[in-house]
């Protein structure tokens, strides 16, 4: 039986980098595999955009 797909939306604006990494890693470690992670960075002035790009690759 196919699992339903779940979308997890994470707003990323001025989030401390270690917290962002911890959040993404925690989501990726879930037992449910039919998920998509949407990282929404609307121009954060720190390195969050680069972190999002790294995980997207």
mmCIF file of C-alpha atoms in Angstrom:
data_model
loop_
_atom_site.group_PDB
_atom_site.id
_atom_site.type_symbol
_atom_site.label_atom_id
_atom_site.label_comp_id
_atom_site.label_asym_id
_atom_site.label_seq_id
_atom_site.Cartn_x
_atom_site.Cartn_y
_atom_site.Cartn_z
ATOM 1 C CA UNK A 1 0.000 0.000 0.000
ATOM 2 C CA UNK A 2 1.406 3.380 -1.006
ATOM 3 C CA UNK A 3 1.956 5.955 1.712
ATOM 4 C CA UNK A 4 0.399 9.383 1.263
ATOM 5 C CA UNK A 5 2.828 12.147 0.358
ATOM 6 C CA UNK A 6 3.326 14.756 3.038
ATOM 7 C CA UNK A 7 4.627 18.280 2.379
ATOM 8 C CA UNK A 8 6.565 19.958 5.166
ATOM 9 C CA UNK A 9 6.948 23.718 4.777
ATOM 10 C CA UNK A 10 9.853 25.323 6.636
ATOM 11 C CA UNK A 11 10.107 29.133 6.629
ATOM 12 C CA UNK A 12 13.771 30.137 6.482
ATOM 13 C CA UNK A 13 14.380 33.763 7.387
ATOM 14 C CA UNK A 14 17.124 34.676 9.830
ATOM 15 C CA UNK A 15 17.119 31.197 11.344
ATOM 16 C CA UNK A 16 20.397 30.389 13.097
ATOM 17 C CA UNK A 17 22.343 28.120 10.738
ATOM 18 C CA UNK A 18 22.784 25.307 13.254
ATOM 19 C CA UNK A 19 19.035 25.298 13.944
ATOM 20 C CA UNK A 20 18.217 25.156 10.243
ATOM 21 C CA UNK A 21 20.555 22.204 9.705
ATOM 22 C CA UNK A 22 19.141 20.450 12.773
ATOM 23 C CA UNK A 23 15.569 21.006 11.536
ATOM 24 C CA UNK A 24 16.286 19.653 8.052
ATOM 25 C CA UNK A 25 18.230 16.655 9.367
ATOM 26 C CA UNK A 26 15.421 15.872 11.805
ATOM 27 C CA UNK A 27 12.829 15.895 9.027
ATOM 28 C CA UNK A 28 15.023 13.712 6.816
ATOM 29 C CA UNK A 29 15.455 11.192 9.655
ATOM 30 C CA UNK A 30 11.730 10.452 9.913
ATOM 31 C CA UNK A 31 10.551 6.926 9.193
ATOM 32 C CA UNK A 32 7.994 8.132 6.671
ATOM 33 C CA UNK A 33 9.747 8.385 3.326
ATOM 34 C CA UNK A 34 6.980 9.827 1.148
ATOM 35 C CA UNK A 35 7.682 13.428 2.098
ATOM 36 C CA UNK A 36 8.767 16.602 0.400
ATOM 37 C CA UNK A 37 10.491 19.409 2.262
ATOM 38 C CA UNK A 38 9.772 22.934 1.070
ATOM 39 C CA UNK A 39 12.357 25.393 2.371
ATOM 40 C CA UNK A 40 11.045 28.924 1.861
ATOM 41 C CA UNK A 41 13.854 31.501 1.930
ATOM 42 C CA UNK A 42 12.596 34.957 1.048
ATOM 43 C CA UNK A 43 15.893 36.796 1.021
ATOM 44 C CA UNK A 44 17.448 35.987 4.353
ATOM 45 C CA UNK A 45 20.631 38.095 4.733
ATOM 46 C CA UNK A 46 22.691 35.194 6.132
ATOM 47 C CA UNK A 47 23.877 31.845 4.721
ATOM 48 C CA UNK A 48 20.481 30.140 4.902
ATOM 49 C CA UNK A 49 20.054 30.289 1.118
ATOM 50 C CA UNK A 50 23.321 28.443 0.579
ATOM 51 C CA UNK A 51 22.327 25.819 3.132
ATOM 52 C CA UNK A 52 18.997 25.289 1.356
ATOM 53 C CA UNK A 53 20.796 24.986 -1.982
ATOM 54 C CA UNK A 54 23.197 22.409 -0.544
ATOM 55 C CA UNK A 55 20.354 20.225 0.732
ATOM 56 C CA UNK A 56 18.443 20.612 -2.543
ATOM 57 C CA UNK A 57 21.447 19.280 -4.470
#
